[in-house]
Amino acid sequence: MAQIRIENLRKEFGSFTAVQASTFTVEDGEFFMLLGPSGCGKTTTLRMMAGLELPTSGTIHIDGEEVAQKPASQRDIAFVFQMFALYPHMNVGKNISYPLRAQGVPKPEIQARVMEVAKILGIENILDKPVGGLSGGDRQRVALGRAIVRRPKAFFMDEPLGALDAGFREHMAEELRALHDRMGATTVYVTHDQLEAMQMGDKIVVMNHGVVEQFGVPQDIYDWPATLFVASFIGSPPMNVLRFEGSLAAGDRQLVLADARIDLPELREGLQGGLALGVRPENVLFDDTSAYRGRITATEYLGTTQIVTLATPHGEIKARLAASAPAKAGDTVGLRFDARKLTLFGTETGRALRSAGNEKVLAHG
Ligand code: ATP
């Protein structure tokens, strides 16, 4: 399997720049997610990595070899599309063996490799069946089988579960991840679904408007967003963002908001002007000793937790509390934010200020 290194990758379509100077590395054996909203450039990035689109500039190294100008057929990768086009006139076994037959691999080896793949996918018993009557899941397995059987260096998948309904999608997501682990494969996977990316990925690249906003492991991206875009795109509900005008300096450990003192992780850089305090809903705590007040406007019961919406001097925020915590619409409560988990942003650049909390994550990203 393979390491894939992307440096300053750029794609222009006429005067429109779909991908701007992307840089990241997919390590050997990783399940790697390209995540972002529709039109952010993730499919274009994947297609350039796969050799289906030529970059305008930049480099792509697969296992140390520069391949940016090479066609897909010379990259030894397998591309799994959203719509699985199986050959309807061939049975399951023939669909899976097709790439090997096209390469002229000897028959006994084809048989052995198809059996091996069928076992990995748990479809040995349907090899003789026509593909016409297969369930959605089996069709997906056959399509995957056809990709796996070539033993490519890496798998590239573009929203492969996009067409499936929610419950089945979750099941196939687990199956895909388990399959990846069994094979020790390198997989690059495009999705616009942040939950899917968090659940399945070893690493995530978050893109917006053709720009890599952040790159790292899911937990770091969730805990320490590098930009306001990542803060609001990841998490459900997303990170609360309290905007204010002010002045912060390196070394500061506190900030005054609406006459209340808010503890911060020690800042490593300062900024004057438009600022924002980012706090995840689970890090908003009720504390009557706090001078920062909010009025409860709604509660949403979720079983083990509840989402409480509050009106504050800095707009609406959401808190995630235990379902049993007392919270009644109309009540005014004191609010404290978990100081270890706060991020400050400059609103003009949209970038996070470095602090004792996030400096390691930002250095890697
Ligand atoms: P989606 O999930 O909607 O596919 P995406 O993040 O994968 O979104 P891309 O398909 O990479 O986005 O497209 C990025 C931008 O580039 C879009 O604005 C799209 O319209 C544009 N684009 C993609 N391919 C072409 C092309 N061949 N010619 C012109 N513009 C293109």
Tab-separated table of C-alpha atoms and ligand atoms in Angstrom:
chain	number	residue	atom	x	y	z
A	1	MET	CA	0.000	0.000	0.000
A	2	ALA	CA	1.016	3.604	-0.289
A	3	GLN	CA	1.839	7.010	1.090
A	4	ILE	CA	0.354	9.862	-0.982
A	5	ARG	CA	1.904	13.321	-0.685
A	6	ILE	CA	0.126	16.369	-2.130
A	7	GLU	CA	2.006	19.652	-2.414
A	8	ASN	CA	0.633	23.012	-3.564
A	9	LEU	CA	-1.943	21.286	-5.712
A	10	ARG	CA	-3.989	23.733	-7.748
A	11	LYS	CA	-6.750	23.408	-10.342
A	12	GLU	CA	-8.206	26.153	-12.489
A	13	PHE	CA	-11.182	25.736	-14.805
A	14	GLY	CA	-10.797	28.801	-17.051
A	15	SER	CA	-10.808	31.816	-14.737
A	16	PHE	CA	-12.324	29.820	-11.833
A	17	THR	CA	-9.978	28.293	-9.251
A	18	ALA	CA	-11.537	25.080	-7.920
A	19	VAL	CA	-8.554	24.039	-5.754
A	20	GLN	CA	-5.961	26.452	-4.373
A	21	ALA	CA	-2.518	25.285	-3.262
A	22	SER	CA	-3.585	22.202	-1.267
A	23	THR	CA	-0.885	20.508	0.792
A	24	PHE	CA	-1.365	17.347	2.888
A	25	THR	CA	-0.062	13.790	3.226
A	26	VAL	CA	-2.017	10.541	3.341
A	27	GLU	CA	0.078	8.041	5.284
A	28	ASP	CA	0.320	4.391	4.303
A	29	GLY	CA	-2.685	2.452	5.629
A	30	GLU	CA	-4.767	5.484	6.556
A	31	PHE	CA	-8.491	5.926	6.021
A	32	PHE	CA	-8.334	9.515	4.875
A	33	MET	CA	-11.332	11.836	4.485
A	34	LEU	CA	-11.718	14.822	2.156
A	35	LEU	CA	-14.552	16.749	3.812
A	36	GLY	CA	-16.357	19.960	2.895
A	37	PRO	CA	-19.596	21.476	1.608
A	38	SER	CA	-20.813	21.037	-1.953
A	39	GLY	CA	-18.567	22.749	-4.494
A	40	CYS	CA	-15.548	23.125	-2.156
A	41	GLY	CA	-13.251	21.211	-4.496
A	42	LYS	CA	-13.010	17.814	-2.801
A	43	THR	CA	-14.027	15.764	-5.861
A	44	THR	CA	-11.628	17.770	-8.038
A	45	THR	CA	-8.848	17.072	-5.506
A	46	LEU	CA	-9.623	13.346	-5.502
A	47	ARG	CA	-9.795	13.231	-9.295
A	48	MET	CA	-6.364	14.861	-9.525
A	49	MET	CA	-4.980	12.359	-6.996
A	50	ALA	CA	-6.478	9.525	-9.046
A	51	GLY	CA	-5.231	10.809	-12.393
A	52	LEU	CA	-8.659	11.604	-13.842
A	53	GLU	CA	-7.942	15.335	-13.922
A	54	LEU	CA	-4.643	17.107	-14.646
A	55	PRO	CA	-3.562	19.671	-12.033
A	56	THR	CA	-2.830	23.224	-13.162
A	57	SER	CA	0.213	23.130	-10.865
A	58	GLY	CA	1.579	21.271	-7.855
A	59	THR	CA	2.881	17.776	-7.208
A	60	ILE	CA	1.442	14.380	-6.230
A	61	HIS	CA	3.798	11.676	-4.986
A	62	ILE	CA	2.559	8.102	-4.570
A	63	ASP	CA	5.179	6.106	-2.644
A	64	GLY	CA	7.776	8.719	-3.508
A	65	GLU	CA	7.080	8.683	-7.232
A	66	GLU	CA	5.846	11.933	-8.815
A	67	VAL	CA	2.652	11.062	-10.719
A	68	ALA	CA	0.862	14.410	-11.223
A	69	GLN	CA	1.108	14.217	-15.010
A	70	LYS	CA	0.538	10.441	-15.273
A	71	PRO	CA	-2.837	8.998	-16.310
A	72	ALA	CA	-4.934	6.935	-13.879
A	73	SER	CA	-3.945	3.687	-15.618
A	74	GLN	CA	-0.297	4.213	-14.601
A	75	ARG	CA	-0.970	4.984	-10.922
A	76	ASP	CA	-2.057	1.557	-9.700
A	77	ILE	CA	-5.046	2.858	-7.792
A	78	ALA	CA	-8.733	1.849	-7.749
A	79	PHE	CA	-11.548	4.383	-7.987
A	80	VAL	CA	-14.941	3.490	-6.470
A	81	PHE	CA	-17.712	5.765	-7.742
A	82	GLN	CA	-21.001	6.703	-6.134
A	83	MET	CA	-22.975	4.920	-8.833
A	84	PHE	CA	-21.817	1.353	-9.083
A	85	ALA	CA	-21.934	0.392	-12.716
A	86	LEU	CA	-21.857	-3.411	-12.691
A	87	TYR	CA	-21.890	-5.335	-15.964
A	88	PRO	CA	-25.512	-6.565	-16.089
A	89	HIS	CA	-24.878	-9.505	-18.450
A	90	MET	CA	-22.134	-10.990	-16.223
A	91	ASN	CA	-22.617	-12.875	-12.957
A	92	VAL	CA	-21.057	-11.763	-9.676
A	93	GLY	CA	-17.837	-13.758	-10.118
A	94	LYS	CA	-17.318	-12.452	-13.665
A	95	ASN	CA	-17.945	-8.871	-12.555
A	96	ILE	CA	-15.288	-9.228	-9.867
A	97	SER	CA	-12.750	-10.977	-12.103
A	98	TYR	CA	-13.230	-8.555	-15.006
A	99	PRO	CA	-10.143	-6.359	-14.311
A	100	LEU	CA	-7.918	-9.449	-14.015
A	101	ARG	CA	-9.262	-10.959	-17.239
A	102	ALA	CA	-8.686	-7.613	-18.964
A	103	GLN	CA	-5.064	-7.717	-17.748
A	104	GLY	CA	-4.616	-11.290	-19.044
A	105	VAL	CA	-3.914	-12.820	-15.609
A	106	PRO	CA	-3.794	-16.671	-15.838
A	107	LYS	CA	-7.067	-18.437	-15.045
A	108	PRO	CA	-6.056	-20.382	-11.901
A	109	GLU	CA	-4.716	-17.179	-10.347
A	110	ILE	CA	-7.935	-15.353	-11.240
A	111	GLN	CA	-9.977	-18.054	-9.520
A	112	ALA	CA	-7.840	-17.929	-6.384
A	113	ARG	CA	-7.960	-14.141	-6.174
A	114	VAL	CA	-11.722	-13.936	-6.768
A	115	MET	CA	-12.275	-16.511	-3.979
A	116	GLU	CA	-9.987	-14.582	-1.649
A	117	VAL	CA	-11.890	-11.333	-2.319
A	118	ALA	CA	-15.279	-13.051	-2.039
A	119	LYS	CA	-14.252	-14.391	1.390
A	120	ILE	CA	-13.105	-10.942	2.573
A	121	LEU	CA	-16.494	-9.535	1.509
A	122	GLY	CA	-18.564	-12.522	2.683
A	123	ILE	CA	-20.118	-13.133	-0.760
A	124	GLU	CA	-18.704	-16.599	-1.650
A	125	ASN	CA	-22.238	-17.977	-1.913
A	126	ILE	CA	-23.438	-15.578	-4.619
A	127	LEU	CA	-20.549	-15.780	-7.098
A	128	ASP	CA	-22.733	-17.590	-9.679
A	129	LYS	CA	-25.730	-15.278	-9.315
A	130	PRO	CA	-26.645	-12.653	-11.914
A	131	VAL	CA	-26.110	-9.118	-10.600
A	132	GLY	CA	-29.620	-8.065	-11.647
A	133	GLY	CA	-31.466	-9.326	-8.566
A	134	LEU	CA	-28.900	-8.335	-5.938
A	135	SER	CA	-29.704	-6.134	-2.955
A	136	GLY	CA	-28.081	-2.687	-2.726
A	137	GLY	CA	-25.572	-3.950	-0.170
A	138	ASP	CA	-24.493	-6.906	-2.293
A	139	ARG	CA	-24.161	-4.683	-5.362
A	140	GLN	CA	-21.885	-2.471	-3.320
A	141	ARG	CA	-19.840	-5.477	-2.184
A	142	VAL	CA	-19.461	-6.689	-5.774
A	143	ALA	CA	-18.292	-3.241	-6.876
A	144	LEU	CA	-15.805	-3.184	-4.024
A	145	GLY	CA	-14.693	-6.699	-4.935
A	146	ARG	CA	-13.922	-5.544	-8.440
A	147	ALA	CA	-11.769	-2.735	-6.987
A	148	ILE	CA	-10.004	-4.922	-4.397
A	149	VAL	CA	-9.188	-7.828	-6.708
A	150	ARG	CA	-6.529	-5.799	-8.525
A	151	ARG	CA	-4.665	-5.247	-5.246
A	152	PRO	CA	-4.121	-1.581	-6.004
A	153	LYS	CA	-1.839	0.692	-3.985
A	154	ALA	CA	-4.784	2.814	-2.840
A	155	PHE	CA	-8.577	3.072	-2.994
A	156	PHE	CA	-10.245	6.331	-3.958
A	157	MET	CA	-13.928	6.672	-3.116
A	158	ASP	CA	-16.248	9.557	-3.965
A	159	GLU	CA	-19.304	9.579	-1.664
A	160	PRO	CA	-19.707	5.809	-2.175
A	161	LEU	CA	-22.575	5.621	0.319
A	162	GLY	CA	-24.336	8.759	-0.872
A	163	ALA	CA	-27.239	6.977	-2.536
A	164	LEU	CA	-28.085	4.679	0.397
A	165	ASP	CA	-30.730	5.324	3.030
A	166	ALA	CA	-29.594	6.312	6.535
A	167	GLY	CA	-29.688	2.990	8.436
A	168	PHE	CA	-28.109	0.982	5.674
A	169	ARG	CA	-25.562	3.677	5.070
A	170	GLU	CA	-24.322	3.379	8.640
A	171	HIS	CA	-24.041	-0.390	8.298
A	172	MET	CA	-22.063	-0.112	5.040
A	173	ALA	CA	-19.843	2.580	6.558
A	174	GLU	CA	-18.858	0.165	9.337
A	175	GLU	CA	-18.326	-2.609	6.822
A	176	LEU	CA	-16.139	-0.415	4.611
A	177	ARG	CA	-14.008	0.667	7.526
A	178	ALA	CA	-13.597	-2.953	8.731
A	179	LEU	CA	-12.680	-4.038	5.202
A	180	HIS	CA	-10.061	-1.296	4.986
A	181	ASP	CA	-8.556	-2.457	8.302
A	182	ARG	CA	-8.500	-6.131	7.264
A	183	MET	CA	-6.664	-5.301	4.051
A	184	GLY	CA	-4.295	-2.703	5.526
A	185	ALA	CA	-5.352	-0.532	2.594
A	186	THR	CA	-4.769	3.176	1.994
A	187	THR	CA	-8.143	4.781	1.329
A	188	VAL	CA	-9.009	8.337	0.319
A	189	TYR	CA	-12.714	9.040	0.764
A	190	VAL	CA	-14.752	12.102	-0.230
A	191	THR	CA	-17.766	13.122	1.840
A	192	HIS	CA	-19.761	16.256	2.681
A	193	ASP	CA	-21.044	14.551	5.868
A	194	GLN	CA	-19.022	15.625	8.903
A	195	LEU	CA	-20.396	12.789	11.055
A	196	GLU	CA	-19.333	10.191	8.497
A	197	ALA	CA	-15.891	11.811	8.331
A	198	MET	CA	-15.512	11.825	12.130
A	199	GLN	CA	-16.732	8.230	12.506
A	200	MET	CA	-14.725	6.626	9.715
A	201	GLY	CA	-11.596	8.698	9.236
A	202	ASP	CA	-8.111	8.379	10.708
A	203	LYS	CA	-7.421	11.851	9.357
A	204	ILE	CA	-9.562	14.568	7.819
A	205	VAL	CA	-8.848	17.407	5.422
A	206	VAL	CA	-11.544	20.087	5.755
A	207	MET	CA	-11.955	22.154	2.571
A	208	ASN	CA	-13.932	25.301	1.793
A	209	HIS	CA	-13.919	27.338	-1.439
A	210	GLY	CA	-10.985	25.339	-2.788
A	211	VAL	CA	-8.855	25.963	0.310
A	212	VAL	CA	-7.626	23.419	2.878
A	213	GLU	CA	-8.917	24.934	6.123
A	214	GLN	CA	-7.499	22.250	8.415
A	215	PHE	CA	-5.855	18.844	8.272
A	216	GLY	CA	-5.524	16.426	11.185
A	217	VAL	CA	-7.056	13.669	13.308
A	218	PRO	CA	-10.823	13.981	13.964
A	219	GLN	CA	-10.488	14.720	17.676
A	220	ASP	CA	-8.042	17.603	17.123
A	221	ILE	CA	-10.232	19.090	14.406
A	222	TYR	CA	-13.263	18.849	16.681
A	223	ASP	CA	-11.527	20.182	19.806
A	224	TRP	CA	-9.273	22.774	18.192
A	225	PRO	CA	-10.710	24.218	14.971
A	226	ALA	CA	-8.124	26.268	13.089
A	227	THR	CA	-10.726	28.552	11.505
A	228	LEU	CA	-14.236	29.869	12.115
A	229	PHE	CA	-15.375	27.837	9.114
A	230	VAL	CA	-14.206	24.552	10.689
A	231	ALA	CA	-15.742	25.599	14.030
A	232	SER	CA	-19.150	25.990	12.429
A	233	PHE	CA	-18.927	23.086	9.953
A	234	ILE	CA	-17.898	20.368	12.439
A	235	GLY	CA	-20.173	19.346	15.299
A	236	SER	CA	-23.898	19.030	15.694
A	237	PRO	CA	-24.890	21.511	16.990
A	238	PRO	CA	-21.749	23.351	15.857
A	239	MET	CA	-19.388	25.363	18.046
A	240	ASN	CA	-20.929	28.483	19.607
A	241	VAL	CA	-19.245	31.645	18.377
A	242	LEU	CA	-19.529	34.757	20.602
A	243	ARG	CA	-18.368	37.813	18.647
A	244	PHE	CA	-17.032	40.967	20.317
A	245	GLU	CA	-14.676	43.904	19.783
A	246	GLY	CA	-11.672	43.949	22.042
A	247	SER	CA	-7.989	43.604	22.616
A	248	LEU	CA	-6.103	40.491	23.695
A	249	ALA	CA	-2.378	40.081	24.276
A	250	ALA	CA	-0.007	37.125	24.370
A	251	GLY	CA	0.036	35.747	27.923
A	252	ASP	CA	-3.584	36.713	28.675
A	253	ARG	CA	-5.526	34.093	30.643
A	254	GLN	CA	-8.729	36.015	31.087
A	255	LEU	CA	-11.137	38.098	29.103
A	256	VAL	CA	-14.011	40.324	30.185
A	257	LEU	CA	-17.324	39.767	28.391
A	258	ALA	CA	-20.482	41.595	29.473
A	259	ASP	CA	-18.721	42.521	32.765
A	260	ALA	CA	-17.988	38.851	33.493
A	261	ARG	CA	-14.496	37.392	33.737
A	262	ILE	CA	-13.994	34.432	31.411
A	263	ASP	CA	-10.966	32.163	31.980
A	264	LEU	CA	-9.010	31.218	28.843
A	265	PRO	CA	-6.211	28.840	27.944
A	266	GLU	CA	-3.072	31.039	28.027
A	267	LEU	CA	-2.816	32.974	24.768
A	268	ARG	CA	0.361	32.689	22.700
A	269	GLU	CA	-0.513	35.640	20.476
A	270	GLY	CA	-2.660	38.737	20.748
A	271	LEU	CA	-5.034	40.665	18.523
A	272	GLN	CA	-6.981	43.895	18.601
A	273	GLY	CA	-10.323	44.448	16.865
A	274	GLY	CA	-12.922	41.885	15.809
A	275	LEU	CA	-12.648	38.768	17.976
A	276	ALA	CA	-14.756	35.679	18.598
A	277	LEU	CA	-14.846	33.183	21.436
A	278	GLY	CA	-15.556	29.608	20.295
A	279	VAL	CA	-17.046	27.123	22.756
A	280	ARG	CA	-18.552	23.698	22.031
A	281	PRO	CA	-22.065	23.131	23.473
A	282	GLU	CA	-20.789	20.457	25.894
A	283	ASN	CA	-18.318	22.986	27.335
A	284	VAL	CA	-21.042	25.479	28.276
A	285	LEU	CA	-21.784	24.822	31.959
A	286	PHE	CA	-24.524	26.191	34.211
A	287	ASP	CA	-22.973	27.928	37.227
A	288	ASP	CA	-24.970	30.392	39.294
A	289	THR	CA	-21.809	32.013	40.667
A	290	SER	CA	-20.970	33.223	37.136
A	291	ALA	CA	-21.730	36.820	36.176
A	292	TYR	CA	-22.195	35.821	32.529
A	293	ARG	CA	-25.954	35.292	32.174
A	294	GLY	CA	-28.182	33.669	29.623
A	295	ARG	CA	-31.945	33.196	29.333
A	296	ILE	CA	-33.193	29.753	28.337
A	297	THR	CA	-35.364	30.026	25.233
A	298	ALA	CA	-35.792	26.350	24.342
A	299	THR	CA	-34.825	22.817	25.381
A	300	GLU	CA	-34.558	19.800	23.140
A	301	TYR	CA	-34.562	16.376	24.797
A	302	LEU	CA	-32.250	13.825	23.141
A	303	GLY	CA	-32.429	10.822	25.473
A	304	THR	CA	-29.120	10.869	27.360
A	305	THR	CA	-28.497	14.581	26.779
A	306	GLN	CA	-30.509	17.716	26.052
A	307	ILE	CA	-29.677	20.748	23.936
A	308	VAL	CA	-30.534	23.972	25.725
A	309	THR	CA	-30.784	27.190	23.667
A	310	LEU	CA	-29.960	30.421	25.495
A	311	ALA	CA	-30.136	34.114	24.645
A	312	THR	CA	-26.931	35.829	25.814
A	313	PRO	CA	-25.444	39.328	25.443
A	314	HIS	CA	-23.567	37.866	22.436
A	315	GLY	CA	-26.464	36.203	20.680
A	316	GLU	CA	-27.947	32.737	20.807
A	317	ILE	CA	-25.820	29.861	22.096
A	318	LYS	CA	-26.465	26.183	22.706
A	319	ALA	CA	-25.446	24.061	25.692
A	320	ARG	CA	-25.405	20.262	25.799
A	321	LEU	CA	-26.353	19.075	29.291
A	322	ALA	CA	-27.281	15.770	30.904
A	323	ALA	CA	-30.936	15.026	30.175
A	324	SER	CA	-31.604	15.087	33.947
A	325	ALA	CA	-30.137	18.606	34.453
A	326	PRO	CA	-32.815	21.136	35.448
A	327	ALA	CA	-33.425	23.577	32.574
A	328	LYS	CA	-36.691	25.424	31.984
A	329	ALA	CA	-37.551	27.829	29.207
A	330	GLY	CA	-37.783	31.387	30.596
A	331	ASP	CA	-35.221	30.845	33.409
A	332	THR	CA	-32.106	33.016	33.555
A	333	VAL	CA	-28.940	31.143	34.532
A	334	GLY	CA	-25.238	31.849	35.110
A	335	LEU	CA	-22.960	30.382	32.444
A	336	ARG	CA	-19.357	29.225	32.701
A	337	PHE	CA	-17.230	28.009	29.826
A	338	ASP	CA	-14.707	25.201	30.316
A	339	ALA	CA	-11.487	27.241	30.130
A	340	ARG	CA	-9.379	24.327	28.876
A	341	LYS	CA	-11.501	23.967	25.737
A	342	LEU	CA	-11.932	27.514	24.429
A	343	THR	CA	-10.705	28.878	21.106
A	344	LEU	CA	-10.361	32.562	20.223
A	345	PHE	CA	-10.581	33.700	16.624
A	346	GLY	CA	-9.819	36.891	14.751
A	347	THR	CA	-13.013	37.602	12.830
A	348	GLU	CA	-11.251	39.426	10.003
A	349	THR	CA	-8.984	36.501	9.070
A	350	GLY	CA	-11.288	33.834	10.511
A	351	ARG	CA	-8.209	32.147	11.994
A	352	ALA	CA	-7.763	30.797	15.526
A	353	LEU	CA	-5.339	32.613	17.840
A	354	ARG	CA	-2.626	30.307	19.147
A	355	SER	CA	-3.040	29.383	22.804
A	356	ALA	CA	-1.748	26.805	25.268
A	357	GLY	CA	-4.676	24.617	24.154
A	358	ASN	CA	-4.292	24.541	20.388
A	359	GLU	CA	-0.676	25.438	19.615
A	360	LYS	CA	0.401	21.822	19.034
A	361	VAL	CA	-2.572	21.125	16.754
A	362	LEU	CA	-2.058	24.331	14.738
A	363	ALA	CA	1.647	23.558	14.352
A	364	HIS	CA	0.783	20.204	12.716
A	365	GLY	CA	-2.152	21.399	10.622
B	1	ATP	P1	-19.845	18.174	-4.725
B	1	ATP	O1	-19.957	17.449	-3.431
B	1	ATP	O2	-21.029	19.031	-5.016
B	1	ATP	O3	-19.392	17.333	-5.879
B	1	ATP	P2	-17.134	19.087	-4.497
B	1	ATP	O4	-16.595	19.678	-3.247
B	1	ATP	O5	-16.744	17.702	-4.802
B	1	ATP	O6	-18.699	19.254	-4.503
B	1	ATP	P3	-16.025	19.781	-7.024
B	1	ATP	O7	-16.855	18.795	-7.779
B	1	ATP	O8	-14.603	19.455	-6.813
B	1	ATP	O9	-16.698	20.079	-5.641
B	1	ATP	O10	-16.144	21.184	-7.735
B	1	ATP	C1	-15.485	22.346	-7.260
B	1	ATP	C2	-15.877	23.511	-8.120
B	1	ATP	O11	-15.303	23.363	-9.408
B	1	ATP	C3	-17.378	23.643	-8.333
B	1	ATP	O12	-17.715	25.018	-8.292
B	1	ATP	C4	-17.589	23.074	-9.720
B	1	ATP	O13	-18.680	23.717	-10.348
B	1	ATP	C5	-16.277	23.420	-10.407
B	1	ATP	N1	-15.951	22.443	-11.456
B	1	ATP	C6	-15.746	21.118	-11.271
B	1	ATP	N2	-15.444	20.512	-12.440
B	1	ATP	C7	-15.471	21.481	-13.401
B	1	ATP	C8	-15.245	21.510	-14.815
B	1	ATP	N3	-14.929	20.392	-15.479
B	1	ATP	N4	-15.374	22.688	-15.442
B	1	ATP	C9	-15.675	23.827	-14.772
B	1	ATP	N5	-15.893	23.882	-13.441
B	1	ATP	C10	-15.798	22.730	-12.751
